[in-house]
CSV table of C-alpha atoms and ligand atoms in Angstrom, one decimal:
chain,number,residue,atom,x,y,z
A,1372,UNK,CA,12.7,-1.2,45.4
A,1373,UNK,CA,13.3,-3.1,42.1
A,1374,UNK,CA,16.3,-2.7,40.0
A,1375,UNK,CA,14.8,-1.0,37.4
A,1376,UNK,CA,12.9,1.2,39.6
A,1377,UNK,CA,16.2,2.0,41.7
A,1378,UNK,CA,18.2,3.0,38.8
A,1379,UNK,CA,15.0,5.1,36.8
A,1380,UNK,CA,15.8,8.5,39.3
A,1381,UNK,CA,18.8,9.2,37.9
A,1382,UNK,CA,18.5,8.2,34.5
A,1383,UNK,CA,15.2,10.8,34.7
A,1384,UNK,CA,17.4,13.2,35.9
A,1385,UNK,CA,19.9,13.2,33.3
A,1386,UNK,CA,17.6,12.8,30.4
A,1387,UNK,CA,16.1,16.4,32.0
A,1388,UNK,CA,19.4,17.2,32.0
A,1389,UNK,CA,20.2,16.6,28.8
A,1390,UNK,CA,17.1,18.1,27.1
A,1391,UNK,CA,17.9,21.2,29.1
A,1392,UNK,CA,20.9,21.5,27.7
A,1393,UNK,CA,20.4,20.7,24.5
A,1394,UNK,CA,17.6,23.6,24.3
A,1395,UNK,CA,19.5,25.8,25.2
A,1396,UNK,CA,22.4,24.9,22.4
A,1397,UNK,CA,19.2,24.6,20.2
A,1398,UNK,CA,18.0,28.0,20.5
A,1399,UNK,CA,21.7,29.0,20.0
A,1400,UNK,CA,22.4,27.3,16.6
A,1401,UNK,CA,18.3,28.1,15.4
A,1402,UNK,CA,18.9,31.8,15.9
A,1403,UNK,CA,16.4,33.6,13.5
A,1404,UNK,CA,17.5,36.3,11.1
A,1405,UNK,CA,16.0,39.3,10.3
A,1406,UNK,CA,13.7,39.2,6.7
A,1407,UNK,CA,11.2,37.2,5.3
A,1408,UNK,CA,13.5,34.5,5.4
A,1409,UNK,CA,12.8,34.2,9.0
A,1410,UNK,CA,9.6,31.7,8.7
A,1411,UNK,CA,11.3,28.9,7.6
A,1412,UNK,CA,14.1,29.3,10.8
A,1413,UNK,CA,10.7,29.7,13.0
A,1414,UNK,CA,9.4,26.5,11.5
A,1415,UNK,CA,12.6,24.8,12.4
A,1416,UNK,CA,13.0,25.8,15.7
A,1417,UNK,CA,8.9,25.0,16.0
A,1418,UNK,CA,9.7,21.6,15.5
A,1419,UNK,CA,12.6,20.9,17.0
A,1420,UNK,CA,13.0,23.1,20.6
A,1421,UNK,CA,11.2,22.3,23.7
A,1422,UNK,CA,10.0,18.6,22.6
A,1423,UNK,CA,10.5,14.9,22.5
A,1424,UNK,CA,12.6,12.8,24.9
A,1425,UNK,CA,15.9,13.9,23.3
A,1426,UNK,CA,17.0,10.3,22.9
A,1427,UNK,CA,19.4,10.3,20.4
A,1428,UNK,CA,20.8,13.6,21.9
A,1429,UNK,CA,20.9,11.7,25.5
A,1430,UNK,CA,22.9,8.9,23.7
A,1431,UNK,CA,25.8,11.2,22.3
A,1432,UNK,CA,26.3,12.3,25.6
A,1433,UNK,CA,26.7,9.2,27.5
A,1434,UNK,CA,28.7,7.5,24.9
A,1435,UNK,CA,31.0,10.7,24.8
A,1436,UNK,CA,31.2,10.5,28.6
A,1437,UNK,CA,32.5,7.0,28.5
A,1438,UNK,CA,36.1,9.0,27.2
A,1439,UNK,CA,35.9,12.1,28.7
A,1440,UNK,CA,35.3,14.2,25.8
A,1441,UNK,CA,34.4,17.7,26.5
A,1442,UNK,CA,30.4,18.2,26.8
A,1443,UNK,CA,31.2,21.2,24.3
A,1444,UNK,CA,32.1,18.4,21.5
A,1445,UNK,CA,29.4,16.0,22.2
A,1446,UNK,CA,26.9,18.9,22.7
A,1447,UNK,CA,27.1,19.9,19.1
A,1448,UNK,CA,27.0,16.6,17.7
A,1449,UNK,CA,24.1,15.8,20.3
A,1450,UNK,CA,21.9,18.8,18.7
A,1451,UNK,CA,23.0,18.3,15.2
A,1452,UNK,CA,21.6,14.2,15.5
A,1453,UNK,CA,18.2,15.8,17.0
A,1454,UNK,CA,18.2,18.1,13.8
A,1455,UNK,CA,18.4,15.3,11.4
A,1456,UNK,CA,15.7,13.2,13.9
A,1457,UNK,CA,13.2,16.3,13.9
A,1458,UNK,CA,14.1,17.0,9.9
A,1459,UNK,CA,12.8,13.1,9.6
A,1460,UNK,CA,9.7,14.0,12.0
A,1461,UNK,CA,8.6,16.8,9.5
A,1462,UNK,CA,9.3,14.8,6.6
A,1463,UNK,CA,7.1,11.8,7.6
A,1464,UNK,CA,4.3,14.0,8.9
A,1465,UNK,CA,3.9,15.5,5.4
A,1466,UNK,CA,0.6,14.6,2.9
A,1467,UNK,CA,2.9,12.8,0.7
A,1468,UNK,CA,4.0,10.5,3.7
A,1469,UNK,CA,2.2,9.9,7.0
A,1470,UNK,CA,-0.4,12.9,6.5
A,1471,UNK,CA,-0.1,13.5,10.1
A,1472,UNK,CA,-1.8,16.4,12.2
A,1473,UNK,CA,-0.1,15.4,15.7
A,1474,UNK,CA,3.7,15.4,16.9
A,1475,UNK,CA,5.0,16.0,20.1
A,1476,UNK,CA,1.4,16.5,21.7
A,1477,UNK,CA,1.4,19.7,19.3
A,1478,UNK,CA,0.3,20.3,15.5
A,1479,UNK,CA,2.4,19.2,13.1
A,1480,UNK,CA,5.4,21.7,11.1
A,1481,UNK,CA,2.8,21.9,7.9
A,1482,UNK,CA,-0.3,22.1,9.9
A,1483,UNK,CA,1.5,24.6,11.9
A,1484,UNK,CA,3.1,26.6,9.1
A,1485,UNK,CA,2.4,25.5,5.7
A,1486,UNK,CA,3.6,22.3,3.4
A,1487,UNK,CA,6.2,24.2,1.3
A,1488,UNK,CA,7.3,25.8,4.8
A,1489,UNK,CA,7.4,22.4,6.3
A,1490,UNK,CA,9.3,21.0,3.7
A,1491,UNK,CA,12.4,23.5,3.3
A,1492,UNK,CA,12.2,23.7,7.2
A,1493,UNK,CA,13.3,19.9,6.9
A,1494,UNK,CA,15.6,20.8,4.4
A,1495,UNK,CA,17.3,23.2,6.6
A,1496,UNK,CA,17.4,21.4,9.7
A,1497,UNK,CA,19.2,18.5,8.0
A,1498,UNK,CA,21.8,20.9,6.3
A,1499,UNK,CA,22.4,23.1,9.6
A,1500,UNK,CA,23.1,19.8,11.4
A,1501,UNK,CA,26.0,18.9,8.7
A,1502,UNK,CA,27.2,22.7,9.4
A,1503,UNK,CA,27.6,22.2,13.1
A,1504,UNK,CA,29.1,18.8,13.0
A,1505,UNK,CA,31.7,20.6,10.3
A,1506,UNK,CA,32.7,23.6,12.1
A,1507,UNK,CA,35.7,23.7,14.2
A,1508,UNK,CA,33.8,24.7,17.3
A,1509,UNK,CA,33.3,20.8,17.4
A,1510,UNK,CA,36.3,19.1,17.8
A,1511,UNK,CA,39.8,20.3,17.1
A,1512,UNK,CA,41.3,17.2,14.9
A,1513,UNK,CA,39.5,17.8,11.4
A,1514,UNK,CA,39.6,14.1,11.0
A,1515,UNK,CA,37.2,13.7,13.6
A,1516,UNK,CA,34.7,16.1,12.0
A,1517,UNK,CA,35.1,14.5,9.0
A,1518,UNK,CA,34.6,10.8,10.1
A,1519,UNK,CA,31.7,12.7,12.2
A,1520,UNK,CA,30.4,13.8,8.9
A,1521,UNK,CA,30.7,11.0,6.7
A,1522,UNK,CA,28.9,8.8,9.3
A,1523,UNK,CA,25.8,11.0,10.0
A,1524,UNK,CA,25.7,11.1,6.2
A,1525,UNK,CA,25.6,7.2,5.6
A,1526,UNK,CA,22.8,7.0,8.6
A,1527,UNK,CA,21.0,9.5,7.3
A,1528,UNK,CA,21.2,8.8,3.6
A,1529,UNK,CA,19.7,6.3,1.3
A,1530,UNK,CA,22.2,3.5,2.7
A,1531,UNK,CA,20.3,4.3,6.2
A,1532,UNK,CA,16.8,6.2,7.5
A,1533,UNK,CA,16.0,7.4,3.9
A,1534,UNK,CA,16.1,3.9,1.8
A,1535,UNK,CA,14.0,2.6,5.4
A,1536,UNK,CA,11.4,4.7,4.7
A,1537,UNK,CA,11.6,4.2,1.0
A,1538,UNK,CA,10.9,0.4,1.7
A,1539,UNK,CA,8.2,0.9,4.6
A,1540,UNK,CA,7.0,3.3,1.9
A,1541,UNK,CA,6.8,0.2,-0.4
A,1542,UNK,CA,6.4,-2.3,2.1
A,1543,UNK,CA,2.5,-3.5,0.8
A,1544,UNK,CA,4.5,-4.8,-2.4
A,1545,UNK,CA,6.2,-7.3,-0.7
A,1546,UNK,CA,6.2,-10.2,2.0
A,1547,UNK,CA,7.3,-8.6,4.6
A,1548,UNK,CA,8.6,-11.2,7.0
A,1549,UNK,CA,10.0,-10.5,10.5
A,1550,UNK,CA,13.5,-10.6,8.7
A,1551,UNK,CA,12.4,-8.0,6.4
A,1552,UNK,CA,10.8,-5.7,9.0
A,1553,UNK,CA,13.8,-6.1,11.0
A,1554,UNK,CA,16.1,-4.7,8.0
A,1555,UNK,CA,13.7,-1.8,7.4
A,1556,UNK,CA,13.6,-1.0,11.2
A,1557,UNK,CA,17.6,-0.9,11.1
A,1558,UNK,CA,17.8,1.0,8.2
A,1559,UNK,CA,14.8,3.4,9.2
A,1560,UNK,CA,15.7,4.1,13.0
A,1561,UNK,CA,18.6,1.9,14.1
A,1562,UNK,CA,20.6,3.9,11.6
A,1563,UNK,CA,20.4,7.0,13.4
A,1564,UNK,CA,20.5,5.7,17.2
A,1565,UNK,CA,23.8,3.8,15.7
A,1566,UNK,CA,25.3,7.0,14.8
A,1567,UNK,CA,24.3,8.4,18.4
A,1568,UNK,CA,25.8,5.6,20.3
A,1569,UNK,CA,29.0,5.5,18.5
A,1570,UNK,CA,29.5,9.5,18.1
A,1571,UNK,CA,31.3,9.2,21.5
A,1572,UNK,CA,33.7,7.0,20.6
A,1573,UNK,CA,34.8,8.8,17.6
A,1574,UNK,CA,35.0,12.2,19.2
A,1575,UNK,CA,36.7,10.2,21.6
A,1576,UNK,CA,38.9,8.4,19.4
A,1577,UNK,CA,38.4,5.5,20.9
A,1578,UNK,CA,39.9,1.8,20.3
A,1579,UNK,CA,38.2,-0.1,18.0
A,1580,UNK,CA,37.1,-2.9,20.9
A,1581,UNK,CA,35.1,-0.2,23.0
A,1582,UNK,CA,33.8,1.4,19.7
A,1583,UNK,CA,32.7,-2.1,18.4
A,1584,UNK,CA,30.4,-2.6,21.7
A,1585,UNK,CA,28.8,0.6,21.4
A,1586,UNK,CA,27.8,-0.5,17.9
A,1587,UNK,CA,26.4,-4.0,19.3
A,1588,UNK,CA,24.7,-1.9,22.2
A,1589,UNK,CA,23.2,0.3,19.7
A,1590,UNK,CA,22.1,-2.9,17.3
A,1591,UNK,CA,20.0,-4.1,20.1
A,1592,UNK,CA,19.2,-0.9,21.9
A,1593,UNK,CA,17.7,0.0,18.3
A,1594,UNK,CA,15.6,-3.1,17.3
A,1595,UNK,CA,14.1,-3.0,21.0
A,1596,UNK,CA,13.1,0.8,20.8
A,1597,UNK,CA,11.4,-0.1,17.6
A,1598,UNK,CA,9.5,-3.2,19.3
A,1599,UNK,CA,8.2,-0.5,21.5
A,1600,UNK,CA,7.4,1.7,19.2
A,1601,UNK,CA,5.1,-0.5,17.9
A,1602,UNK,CA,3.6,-1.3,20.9
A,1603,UNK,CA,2.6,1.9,21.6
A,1604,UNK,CA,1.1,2.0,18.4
A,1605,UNK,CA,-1.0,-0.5,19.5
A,1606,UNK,CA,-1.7,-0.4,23.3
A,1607,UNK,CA,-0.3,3.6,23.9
A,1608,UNK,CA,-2.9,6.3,24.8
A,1609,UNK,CA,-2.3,9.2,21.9
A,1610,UNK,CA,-2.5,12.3,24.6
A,1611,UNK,CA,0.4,10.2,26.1
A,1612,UNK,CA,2.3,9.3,22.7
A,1613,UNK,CA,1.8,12.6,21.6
A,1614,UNK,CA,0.5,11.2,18.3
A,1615,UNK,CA,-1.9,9.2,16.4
A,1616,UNK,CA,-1.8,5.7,17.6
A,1617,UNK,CA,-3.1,2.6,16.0
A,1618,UNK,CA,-2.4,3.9,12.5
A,1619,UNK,CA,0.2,0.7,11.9
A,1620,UNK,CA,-3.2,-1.9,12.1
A,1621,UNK,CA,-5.3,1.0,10.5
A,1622,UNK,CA,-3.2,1.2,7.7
A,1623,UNK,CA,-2.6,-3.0,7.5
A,1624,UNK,CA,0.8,-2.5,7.9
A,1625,UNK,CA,3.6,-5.4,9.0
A,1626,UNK,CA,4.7,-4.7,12.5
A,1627,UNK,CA,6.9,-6.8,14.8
A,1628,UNK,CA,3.4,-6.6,16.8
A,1629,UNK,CA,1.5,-7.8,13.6
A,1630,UNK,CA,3.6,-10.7,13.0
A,1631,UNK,CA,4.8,-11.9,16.5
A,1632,UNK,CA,1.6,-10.9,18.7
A,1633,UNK,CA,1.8,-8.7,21.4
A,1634,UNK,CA,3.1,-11.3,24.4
A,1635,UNK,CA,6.1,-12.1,21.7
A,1636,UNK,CA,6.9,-8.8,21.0
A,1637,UNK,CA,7.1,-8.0,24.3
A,1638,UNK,CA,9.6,-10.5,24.7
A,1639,UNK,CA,11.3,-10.0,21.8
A,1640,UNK,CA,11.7,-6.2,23.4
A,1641,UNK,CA,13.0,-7.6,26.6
A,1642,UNK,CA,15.4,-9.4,25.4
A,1643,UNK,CA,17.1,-7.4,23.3
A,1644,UNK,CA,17.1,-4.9,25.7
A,1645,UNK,CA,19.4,-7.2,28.2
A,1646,UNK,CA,21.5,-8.6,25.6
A,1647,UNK,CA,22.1,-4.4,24.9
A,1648,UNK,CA,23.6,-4.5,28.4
A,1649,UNK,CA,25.8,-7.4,28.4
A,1650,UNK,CA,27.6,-5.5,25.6
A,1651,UNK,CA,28.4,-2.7,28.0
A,1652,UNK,CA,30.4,-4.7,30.4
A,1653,UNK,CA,33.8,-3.5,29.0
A,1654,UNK,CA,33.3,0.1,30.3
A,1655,UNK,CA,32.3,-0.7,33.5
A,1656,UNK,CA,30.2,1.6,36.1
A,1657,UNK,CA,30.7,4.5,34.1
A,1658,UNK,CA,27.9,2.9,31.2
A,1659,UNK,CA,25.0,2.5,34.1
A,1660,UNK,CA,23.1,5.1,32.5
A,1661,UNK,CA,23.7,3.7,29.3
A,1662,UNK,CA,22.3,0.2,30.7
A,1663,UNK,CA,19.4,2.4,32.3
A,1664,UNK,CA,18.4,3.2,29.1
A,1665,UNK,CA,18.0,-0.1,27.9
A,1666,UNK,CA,15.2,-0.6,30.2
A,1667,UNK,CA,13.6,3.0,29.5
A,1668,UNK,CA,13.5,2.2,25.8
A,1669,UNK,CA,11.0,-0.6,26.3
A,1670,UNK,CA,8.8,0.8,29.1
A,1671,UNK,CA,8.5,4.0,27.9
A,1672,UNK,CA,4.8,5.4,27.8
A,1673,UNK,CA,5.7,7.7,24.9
B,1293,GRG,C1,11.0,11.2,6.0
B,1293,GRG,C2,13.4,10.9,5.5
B,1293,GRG,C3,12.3,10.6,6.3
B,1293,GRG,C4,12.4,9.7,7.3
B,1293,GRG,C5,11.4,9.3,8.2
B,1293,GRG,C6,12.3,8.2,11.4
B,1293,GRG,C7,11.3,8.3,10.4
B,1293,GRG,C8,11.8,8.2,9.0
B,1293,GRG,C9,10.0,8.5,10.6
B,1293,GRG,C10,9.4,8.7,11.9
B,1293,GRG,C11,8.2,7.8,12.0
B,1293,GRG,C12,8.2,7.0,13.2
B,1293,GRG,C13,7.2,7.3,14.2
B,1293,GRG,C14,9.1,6.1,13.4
B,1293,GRG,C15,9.1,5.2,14.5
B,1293,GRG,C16,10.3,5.4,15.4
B,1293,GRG,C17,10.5,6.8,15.7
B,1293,GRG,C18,11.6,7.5,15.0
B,1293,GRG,C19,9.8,7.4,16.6
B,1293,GRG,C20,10.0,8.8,17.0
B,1293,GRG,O1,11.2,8.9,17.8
B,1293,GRG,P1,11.1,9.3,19.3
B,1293,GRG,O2,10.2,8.3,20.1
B,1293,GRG,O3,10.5,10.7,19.2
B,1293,GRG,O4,12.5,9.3,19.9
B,1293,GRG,P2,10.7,12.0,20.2
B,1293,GRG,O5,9.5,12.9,19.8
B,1293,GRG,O6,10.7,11.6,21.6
B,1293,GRG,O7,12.0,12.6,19.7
């Protein structure tokens, strides 16, 4: 058996795991109230239980297990970064952005619902994941909420996911070079994963050193999920993705694919996916899933 079949059961595993539980926690936090209110918390729990490969979520955990911090901690922060994710989802799907029919193998929020539902339904999700990462229920030193706080906010913000899809947005006005598509990935998507990998070590308090590798694992981790992503774009099967493929050529947009080719990208993928690794050594065994990962991210199907 190869190495990266041999160590593919259990990460399966504990991604189901993890998506388990974080469903569970989901349909906790997303309880719906009674009154007409109670579309827009359907449309939120619509497009955020039950789906996706809970990535981010799976990320929060592991790093939090690295320091033993208790799964109710790093649940919470684990659901509130798949709120922000799915609020993003909804957000990009919209006719002012993407005009997207397909997500998660299921209709869009607004195709679902409606646009205006769709939109506060965003709304909501990103503002009930500040909530949870806020309340005491999520870690017992209110510096640590509020360091949890300020960072979700900067990966989330204009400085991070927001201001990347402002410039992919904008990206037909300029050159956009492999440099430049890089810096718009990281803001876009690295951002977030960032924040996911190096949750643990600050529910953890961790020292600086261990918290410093998680942010160099997450650098690469998030570049070569990106690659991937558009890959798929290119060579994935939509009933597989679970959305509209080749929309990136369709639309002449700069890739990492458009620009390097498909054999470079590849690469490209492969090798930032080992040099993640190599910035795990420091916690040992305990980080195999972590290093698991690495590979999953690149030969994903979806
Ligand atoms: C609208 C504020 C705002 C931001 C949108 C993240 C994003 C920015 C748009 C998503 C568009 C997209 C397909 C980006 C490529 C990378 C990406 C985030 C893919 C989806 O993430 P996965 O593969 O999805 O983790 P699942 O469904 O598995 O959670």
């Amino acid at each position: 058996m190869s190495q990266a079949a041999a160590s593919s059961a259990p990460l399966a595993d504990a991604l189901k795991h993890t998506a388990e539980i974080v469903n569970a926690e989901l349909d906790h936090l997303l309880a719906v109230p009674d009154g007409p209110e109670s579309r827009v918390h359907e449309a939120m729990r619509y497009a955020s239980l039950d789906g996706g490969k809970r990535l981010r979520p799976f990320l929060v955990m592991q790093s939090a297990g690295l320091f033993n911090v208790a799964e109710s901690s790093s649940l919470r922060v684990a659901c509130a970064i798949e709120m922000v994710h799915c609020y993003s989802l909804i957000h990009d799907d919209l006719p002012c952005m993407d005009d997207d029919d397909l997500r998660r193998g299921r209709p869009t929020c607004h195709r679902q619902f409606d646009e205006a539902t769709a939109l506060l339904a965003g709304d909501a999700l990103l503002t009930r994941a500040f909530e949870t990462v806020a309340a005491a229920a999520t870690h017992p030193d209110p510096a640590v909420r509020c360091e949890l706080v300020w960072e979700l906010a900067h990966a989330s913000g204009a400085d991070g996911m927001v201001g990347g899809q402002m410039v992919d947005l904008r990206a037909a006005e300029f050159a956009m070079d492999v440099a430049a598509i890089t810096r718009l990935q990281q803001m876009k998507t690295g951002r977030l994963i960032g924040f996911s990998c190096e949750a643990g070590a600050v529910l953890g308090k961790a020292p600086g050193v261990m918290r410093q590798a998680l942010r160099n694992y997450a650098h690469d981790l998030g570049l070569a999920f990106q690659i991937a992503d558009d890959l798929l774009d290119v060579e994935g099967d939509a009933s597989e993705v679970g959305k509209k493929v080749g929309k990136d050529a369709g639309a002449g947009k700069a890739t990492f694919v458009s620009l390097l080719g498909i054999e470079r990208a590849r690469a490209q993928a492969d090798m930032l996916a080992k040099q993640a690794v190599r910035h795990l050594d420091v916690f040992g065994d305990k980080a195999d899933l972590l290093r698991a990962t690495a590979s999953f991210v690149v030969d994903r199907r979806s």
